[in-house]
mmCIF file of C-alpha atoms in Angstrom:
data_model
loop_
_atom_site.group_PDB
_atom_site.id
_atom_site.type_symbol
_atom_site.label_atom_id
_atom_site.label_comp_id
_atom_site.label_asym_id
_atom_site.label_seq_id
_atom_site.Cartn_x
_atom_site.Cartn_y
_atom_site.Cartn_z
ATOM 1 C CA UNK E 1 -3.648 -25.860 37.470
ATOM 2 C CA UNK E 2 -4.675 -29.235 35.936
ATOM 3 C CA UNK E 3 -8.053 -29.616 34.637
ATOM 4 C CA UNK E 4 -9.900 -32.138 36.185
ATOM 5 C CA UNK E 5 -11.788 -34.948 34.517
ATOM 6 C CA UNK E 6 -15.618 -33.802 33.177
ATOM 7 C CA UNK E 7 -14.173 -30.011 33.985
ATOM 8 C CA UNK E 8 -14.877 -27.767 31.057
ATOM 9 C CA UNK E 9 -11.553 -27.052 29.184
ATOM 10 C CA UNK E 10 -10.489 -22.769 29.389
ATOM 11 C CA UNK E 11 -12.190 -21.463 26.636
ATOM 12 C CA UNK E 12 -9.054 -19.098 26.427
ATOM 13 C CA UNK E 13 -7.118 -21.862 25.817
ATOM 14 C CA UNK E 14 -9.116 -23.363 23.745
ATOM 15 C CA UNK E 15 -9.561 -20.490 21.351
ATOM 16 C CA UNK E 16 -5.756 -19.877 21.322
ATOM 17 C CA UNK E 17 -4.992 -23.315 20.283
ATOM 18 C CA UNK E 18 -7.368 -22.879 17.239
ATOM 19 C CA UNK E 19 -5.791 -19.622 16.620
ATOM 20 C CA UNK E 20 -2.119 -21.637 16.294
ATOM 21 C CA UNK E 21 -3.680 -24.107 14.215
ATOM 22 C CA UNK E 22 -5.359 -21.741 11.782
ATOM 23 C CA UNK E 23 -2.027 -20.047 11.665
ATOM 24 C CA UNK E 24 0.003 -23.306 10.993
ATOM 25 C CA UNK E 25 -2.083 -24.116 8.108
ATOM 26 C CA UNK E 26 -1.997 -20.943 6.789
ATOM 27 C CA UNK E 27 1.879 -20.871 6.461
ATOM 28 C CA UNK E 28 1.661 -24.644 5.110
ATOM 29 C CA UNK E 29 -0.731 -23.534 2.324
ATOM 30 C CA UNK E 30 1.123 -20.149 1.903
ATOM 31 C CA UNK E 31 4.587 -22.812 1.665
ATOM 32 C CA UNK E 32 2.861 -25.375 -0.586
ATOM 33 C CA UNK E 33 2.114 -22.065 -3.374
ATOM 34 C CA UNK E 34 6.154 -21.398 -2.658
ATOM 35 C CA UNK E 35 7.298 -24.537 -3.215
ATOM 36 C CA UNK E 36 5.432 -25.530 -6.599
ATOM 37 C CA UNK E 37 5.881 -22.006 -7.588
ATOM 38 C CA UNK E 38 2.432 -21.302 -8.270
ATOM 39 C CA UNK E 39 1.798 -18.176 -9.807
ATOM 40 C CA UNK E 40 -1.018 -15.381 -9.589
ATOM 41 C CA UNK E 41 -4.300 -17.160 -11.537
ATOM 42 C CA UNK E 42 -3.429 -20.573 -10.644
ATOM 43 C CA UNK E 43 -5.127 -23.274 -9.537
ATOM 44 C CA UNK E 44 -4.801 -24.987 -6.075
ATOM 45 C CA UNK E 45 -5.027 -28.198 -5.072
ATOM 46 C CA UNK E 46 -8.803 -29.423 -3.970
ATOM 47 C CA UNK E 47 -9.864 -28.938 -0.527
ATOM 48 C CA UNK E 48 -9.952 -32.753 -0.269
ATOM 49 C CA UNK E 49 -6.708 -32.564 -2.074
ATOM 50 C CA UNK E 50 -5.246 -30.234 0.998
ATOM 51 C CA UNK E 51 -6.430 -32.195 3.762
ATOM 52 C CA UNK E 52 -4.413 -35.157 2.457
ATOM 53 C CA UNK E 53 -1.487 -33.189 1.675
ATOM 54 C CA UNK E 54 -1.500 -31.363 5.321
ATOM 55 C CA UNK E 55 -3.217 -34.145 7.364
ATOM 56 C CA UNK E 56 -6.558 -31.635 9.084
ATOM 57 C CA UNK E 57 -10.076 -31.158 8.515
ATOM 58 C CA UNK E 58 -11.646 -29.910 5.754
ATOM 59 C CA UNK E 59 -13.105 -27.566 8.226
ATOM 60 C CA UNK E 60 -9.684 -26.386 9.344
ATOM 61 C CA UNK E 61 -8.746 -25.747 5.725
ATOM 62 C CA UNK E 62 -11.417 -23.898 4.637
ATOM 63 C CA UNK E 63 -10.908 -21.761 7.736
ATOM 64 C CA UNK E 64 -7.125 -20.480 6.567
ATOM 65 C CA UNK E 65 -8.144 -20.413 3.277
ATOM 66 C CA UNK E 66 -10.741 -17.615 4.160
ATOM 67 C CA UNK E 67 -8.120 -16.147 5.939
ATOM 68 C CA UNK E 68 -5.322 -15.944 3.216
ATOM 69 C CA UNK E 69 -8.082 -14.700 1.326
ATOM 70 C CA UNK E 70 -8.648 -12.185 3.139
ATOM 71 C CA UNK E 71 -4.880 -11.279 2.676
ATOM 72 C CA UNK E 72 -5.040 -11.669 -0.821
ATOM 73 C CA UNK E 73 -3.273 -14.697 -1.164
ATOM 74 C CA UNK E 74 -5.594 -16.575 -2.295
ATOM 75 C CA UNK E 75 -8.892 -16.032 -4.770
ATOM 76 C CA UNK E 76 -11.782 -18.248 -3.951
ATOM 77 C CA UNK E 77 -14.411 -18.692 -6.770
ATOM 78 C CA UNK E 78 -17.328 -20.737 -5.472
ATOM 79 C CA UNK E 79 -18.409 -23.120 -7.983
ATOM 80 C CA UNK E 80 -15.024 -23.478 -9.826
ATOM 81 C CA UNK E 81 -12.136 -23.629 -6.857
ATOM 82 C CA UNK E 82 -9.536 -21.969 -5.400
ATOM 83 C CA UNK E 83 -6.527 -20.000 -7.181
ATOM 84 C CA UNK E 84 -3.858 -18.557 -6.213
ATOM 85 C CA UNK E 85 -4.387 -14.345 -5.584
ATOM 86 C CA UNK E 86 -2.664 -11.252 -6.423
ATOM 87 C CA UNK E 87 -0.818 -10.883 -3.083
ATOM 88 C CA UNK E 88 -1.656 -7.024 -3.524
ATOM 89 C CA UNK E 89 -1.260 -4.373 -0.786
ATOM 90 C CA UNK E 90 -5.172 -3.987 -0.228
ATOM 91 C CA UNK E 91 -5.034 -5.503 3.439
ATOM 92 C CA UNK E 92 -2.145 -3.311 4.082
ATOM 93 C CA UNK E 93 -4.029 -0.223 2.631
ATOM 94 C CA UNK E 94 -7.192 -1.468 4.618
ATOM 95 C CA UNK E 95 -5.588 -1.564 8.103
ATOM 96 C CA UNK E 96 -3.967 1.530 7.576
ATOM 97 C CA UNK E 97 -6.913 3.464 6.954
ATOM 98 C CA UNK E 98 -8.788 1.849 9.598
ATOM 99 C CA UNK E 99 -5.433 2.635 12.066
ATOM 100 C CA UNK E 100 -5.780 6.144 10.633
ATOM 101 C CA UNK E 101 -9.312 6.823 10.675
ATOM 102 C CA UNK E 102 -9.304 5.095 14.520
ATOM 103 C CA UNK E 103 -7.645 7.770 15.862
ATOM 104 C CA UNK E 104 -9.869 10.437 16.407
ATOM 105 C CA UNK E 105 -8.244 11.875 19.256
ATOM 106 C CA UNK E 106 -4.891 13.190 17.040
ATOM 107 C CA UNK E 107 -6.103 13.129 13.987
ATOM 108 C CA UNK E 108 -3.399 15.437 12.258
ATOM 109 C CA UNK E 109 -0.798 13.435 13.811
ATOM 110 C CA UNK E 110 -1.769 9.872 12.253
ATOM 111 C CA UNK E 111 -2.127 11.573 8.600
ATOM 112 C CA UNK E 112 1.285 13.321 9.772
ATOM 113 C CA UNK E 113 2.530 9.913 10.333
ATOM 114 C CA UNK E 114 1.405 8.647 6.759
ATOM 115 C CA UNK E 115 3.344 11.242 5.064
ATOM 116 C CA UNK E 116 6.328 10.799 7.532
ATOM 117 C CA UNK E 117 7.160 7.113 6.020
ATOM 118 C CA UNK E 118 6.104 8.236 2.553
ATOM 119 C CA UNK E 119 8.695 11.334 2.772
ATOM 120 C CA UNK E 120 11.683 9.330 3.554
ATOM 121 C CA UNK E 121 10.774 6.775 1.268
ATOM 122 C CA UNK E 122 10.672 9.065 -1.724
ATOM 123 C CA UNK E 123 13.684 11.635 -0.442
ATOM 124 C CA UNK E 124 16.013 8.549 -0.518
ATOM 125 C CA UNK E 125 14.623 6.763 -4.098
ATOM 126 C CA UNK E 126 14.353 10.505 -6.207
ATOM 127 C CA UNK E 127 18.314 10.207 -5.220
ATOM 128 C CA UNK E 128 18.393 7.340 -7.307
ATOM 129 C CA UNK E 129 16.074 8.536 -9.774
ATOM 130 C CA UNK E 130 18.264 11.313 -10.446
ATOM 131 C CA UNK E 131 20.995 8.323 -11.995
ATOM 132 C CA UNK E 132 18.807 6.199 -13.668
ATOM 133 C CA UNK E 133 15.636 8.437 -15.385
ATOM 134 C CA UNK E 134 16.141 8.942 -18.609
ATOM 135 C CA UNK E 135 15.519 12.179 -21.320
ATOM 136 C CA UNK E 136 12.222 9.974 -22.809
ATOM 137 C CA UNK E 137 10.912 9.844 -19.511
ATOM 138 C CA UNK E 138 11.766 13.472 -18.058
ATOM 139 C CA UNK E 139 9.718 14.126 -21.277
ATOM 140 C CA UNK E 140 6.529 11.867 -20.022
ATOM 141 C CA UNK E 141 7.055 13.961 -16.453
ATOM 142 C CA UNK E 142 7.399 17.083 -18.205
ATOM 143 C CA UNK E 143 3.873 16.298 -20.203
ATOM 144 C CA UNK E 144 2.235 15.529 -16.842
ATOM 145 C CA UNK E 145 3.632 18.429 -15.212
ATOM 146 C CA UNK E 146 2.152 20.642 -18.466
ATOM 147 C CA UNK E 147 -1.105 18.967 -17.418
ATOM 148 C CA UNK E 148 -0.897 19.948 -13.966
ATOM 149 C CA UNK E 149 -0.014 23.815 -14.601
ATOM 150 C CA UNK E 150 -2.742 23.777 -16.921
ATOM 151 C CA UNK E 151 -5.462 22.765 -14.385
ATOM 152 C CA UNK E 152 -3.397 24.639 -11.579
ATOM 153 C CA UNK E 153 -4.198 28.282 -13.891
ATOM 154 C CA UNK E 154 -7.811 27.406 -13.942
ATOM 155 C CA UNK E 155 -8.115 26.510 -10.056
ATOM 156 C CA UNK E 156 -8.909 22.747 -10.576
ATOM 157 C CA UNK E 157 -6.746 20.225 -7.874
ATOM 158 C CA UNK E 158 -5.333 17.140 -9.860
ATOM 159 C CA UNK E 159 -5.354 14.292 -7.660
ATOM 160 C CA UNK E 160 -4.919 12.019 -10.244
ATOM 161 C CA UNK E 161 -2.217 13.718 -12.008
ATOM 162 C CA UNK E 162 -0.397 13.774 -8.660
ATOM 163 C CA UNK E 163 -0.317 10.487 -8.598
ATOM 164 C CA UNK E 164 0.734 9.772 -12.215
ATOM 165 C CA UNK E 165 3.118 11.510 -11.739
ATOM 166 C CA UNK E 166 4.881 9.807 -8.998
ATOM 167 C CA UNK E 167 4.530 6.467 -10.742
ATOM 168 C CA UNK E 168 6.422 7.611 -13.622
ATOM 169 C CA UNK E 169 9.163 9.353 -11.375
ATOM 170 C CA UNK E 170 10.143 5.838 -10.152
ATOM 171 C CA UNK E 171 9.823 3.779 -13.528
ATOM 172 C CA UNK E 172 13.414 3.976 -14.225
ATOM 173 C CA UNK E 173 14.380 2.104 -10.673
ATOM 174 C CA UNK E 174 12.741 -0.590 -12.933
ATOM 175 C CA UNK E 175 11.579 -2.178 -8.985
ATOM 176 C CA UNK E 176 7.472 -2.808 -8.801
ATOM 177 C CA UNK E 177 7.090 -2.849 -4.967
ATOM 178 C CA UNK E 178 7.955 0.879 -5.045
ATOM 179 C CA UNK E 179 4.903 2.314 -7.257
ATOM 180 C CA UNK E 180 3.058 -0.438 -5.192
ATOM 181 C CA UNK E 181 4.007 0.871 -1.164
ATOM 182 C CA UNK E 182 3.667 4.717 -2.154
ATOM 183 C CA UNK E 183 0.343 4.084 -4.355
ATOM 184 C CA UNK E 184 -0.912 2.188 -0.915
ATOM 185 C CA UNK E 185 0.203 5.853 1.189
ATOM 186 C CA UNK E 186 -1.463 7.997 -1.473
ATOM 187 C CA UNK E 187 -4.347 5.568 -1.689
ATOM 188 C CA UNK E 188 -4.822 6.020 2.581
ATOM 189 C CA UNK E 189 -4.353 9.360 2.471
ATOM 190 C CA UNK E 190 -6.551 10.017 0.189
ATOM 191 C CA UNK E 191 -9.860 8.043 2.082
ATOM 192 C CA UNK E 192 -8.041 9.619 5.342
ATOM 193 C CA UNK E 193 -8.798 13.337 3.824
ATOM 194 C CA UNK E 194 -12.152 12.201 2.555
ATOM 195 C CA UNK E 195 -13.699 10.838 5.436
ATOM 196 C CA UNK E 196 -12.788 14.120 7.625
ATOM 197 C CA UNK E 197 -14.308 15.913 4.766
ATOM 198 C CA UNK E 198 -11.006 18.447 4.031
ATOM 199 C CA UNK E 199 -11.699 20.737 1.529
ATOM 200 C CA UNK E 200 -9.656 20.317 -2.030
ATOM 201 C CA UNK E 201 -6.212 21.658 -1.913
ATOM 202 C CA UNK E 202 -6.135 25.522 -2.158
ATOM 203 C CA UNK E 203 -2.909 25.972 -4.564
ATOM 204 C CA UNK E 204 -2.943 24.052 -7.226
ATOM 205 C CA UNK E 205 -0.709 26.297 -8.697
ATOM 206 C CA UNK E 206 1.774 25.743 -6.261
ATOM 207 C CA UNK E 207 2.123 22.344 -5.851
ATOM 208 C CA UNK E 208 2.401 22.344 -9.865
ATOM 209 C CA UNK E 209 5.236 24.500 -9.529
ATOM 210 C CA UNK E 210 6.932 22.235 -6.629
ATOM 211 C CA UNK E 211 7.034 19.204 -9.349
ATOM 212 C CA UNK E 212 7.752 21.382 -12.112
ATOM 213 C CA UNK E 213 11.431 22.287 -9.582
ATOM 214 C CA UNK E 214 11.756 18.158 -9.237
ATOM 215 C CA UNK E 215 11.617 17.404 -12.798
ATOM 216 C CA UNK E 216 14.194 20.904 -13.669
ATOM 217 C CA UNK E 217 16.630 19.228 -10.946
ATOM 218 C CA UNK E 218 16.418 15.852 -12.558
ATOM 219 C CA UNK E 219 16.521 16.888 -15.917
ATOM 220 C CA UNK E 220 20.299 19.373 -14.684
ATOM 221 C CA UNK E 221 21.262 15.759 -13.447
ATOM 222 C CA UNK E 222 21.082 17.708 -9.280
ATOM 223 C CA UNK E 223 20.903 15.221 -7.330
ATOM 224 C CA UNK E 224 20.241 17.432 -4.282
ATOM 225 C CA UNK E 225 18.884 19.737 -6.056
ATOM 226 C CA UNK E 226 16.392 17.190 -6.832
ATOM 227 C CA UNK E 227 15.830 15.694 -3.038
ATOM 228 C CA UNK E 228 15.660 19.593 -2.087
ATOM 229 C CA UNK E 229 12.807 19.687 -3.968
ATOM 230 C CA UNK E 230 10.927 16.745 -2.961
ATOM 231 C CA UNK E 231 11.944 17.639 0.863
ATOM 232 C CA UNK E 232 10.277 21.105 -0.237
ATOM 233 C CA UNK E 233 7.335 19.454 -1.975
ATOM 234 C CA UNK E 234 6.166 17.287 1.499
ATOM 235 C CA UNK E 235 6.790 19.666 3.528
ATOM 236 C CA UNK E 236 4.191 21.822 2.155
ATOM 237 C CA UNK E 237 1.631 18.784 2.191
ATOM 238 C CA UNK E 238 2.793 18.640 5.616
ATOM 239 C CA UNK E 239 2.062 22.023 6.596
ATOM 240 C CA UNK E 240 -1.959 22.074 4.755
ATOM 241 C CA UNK E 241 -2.123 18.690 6.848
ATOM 242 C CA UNK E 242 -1.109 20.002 9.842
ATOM 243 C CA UNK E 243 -4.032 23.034 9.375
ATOM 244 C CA UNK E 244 -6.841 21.064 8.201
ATOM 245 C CA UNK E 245 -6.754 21.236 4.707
ATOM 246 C CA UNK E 246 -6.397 18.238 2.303
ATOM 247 C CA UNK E 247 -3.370 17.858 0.612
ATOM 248 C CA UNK E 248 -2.586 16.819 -2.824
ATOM 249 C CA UNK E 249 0.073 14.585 -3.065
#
């Protein structure tokens, strides 16, 4: 229907337009860091500076540039200007928590779904793992894995070990998006289990043994023998999920 002179425009419409526009600069600012290969640290052009370059508002840019902030695209330090940010996973770690911890109704099933994505990710890289590690770092597992049976024998959990542990099993793939995407699924799991308030995992001892069997198939060169292992080692994390218990990783 056409709007008729002195008729107040759809504030719908109106919104969405914004929206676009927001989004359109975004992409031009997110371009502009592409194309003069700015890296992490440095510094942007002025805000003046970007509203001559993409012809808007100074208003309009300081509007996507809170929003690619909160992405992590950008840093914005009042006072001295605007750099370019980290571009970490901590918006993707965010929402996934939030998605998690939203779903009270089935709230085995979202953790479930965590590990699901983490599982396949790691059953398919420990096959290349088992290629590429070398004897150095099979030692540097081995040490963390001595760490872990240690603590296991006294009944302390190791979170932290866990996840050492898995960032040094993929440090021969040489690719940093990897230790970066599984740190994000521990890191979710991890505020997912604290927030219901799960009690520490009751067998240390266990899960030491369940990485001690991944490194022993990666140091024999198995390569299923190795993603046997790993498929053994979720499914247990799986299973204390599934019953209420928090998992260690």
């Amino acid at each position: 229907m056409r709007r008729m002179p002195g008729q107040p425009r759809n504030s719908r419409t109106s919104r969405t337009s914004e929206e676009s526009r927001n989004s359109r600069i975004q992409r031009q600012v997110m371009q502009l860091i592409i194309d003069r290969r700015l890296q992490a640290g440095a510094l942007l052009p002025t805000e003046a500076e970007l509203m001559d370059d993409l012809g808007v508002s100074r208003n309009s840019v300081r509007e996507a540039l809170k929003a690619l902030q909160a992405l992590d695209i950008v840093e914005i330090r009042h006072g001295y200007g605007t750099y370019v940010g980290q571009a970490s996973l901590t918006p993707l770690i965010d929402g996934l928590t939030f998605r998690t911890l939203a779903r009270h109704d089935h709230d085995a099933g979202a953790l479930a779904e965590i590990l699901q994505v983490r599982e396949v990710l790691e059953e398919g890289l420990i096959r290349r793992v088992a290629a590429t590690v070398t004897e150095a770092e099979l030692d540097r597992l081995e040490g963390v894995v001595a760490r872990m049976e240690t603590a296991g024998r006294a009944g302390r959990a190791f979170p932290e070990l866990d996840r050492e542990f898995h960032e040094l099993l993929y440090a021969s793939l040489g690719n940093d998006l990897v230790p970066q995407l599984l740190g994000a699924f521990w890191t979710v799991f991890r505020r997912v289990s604290g927030a219901r308030g799960r009690p520490d995992d009751p067998s240390p001892e266990l899960t030491a043994r369940r990485h001690h069997e991944i490194v022993t198939a990666l140091r024999a060169r198995d390569v299923e023998g190795a993603q046997r292992a790993m498929t053994v080692h979720f499914r247990g994390i799986a299973a204390r999920a599934g019953r209420g218990s928090r998992a260690s990783d």
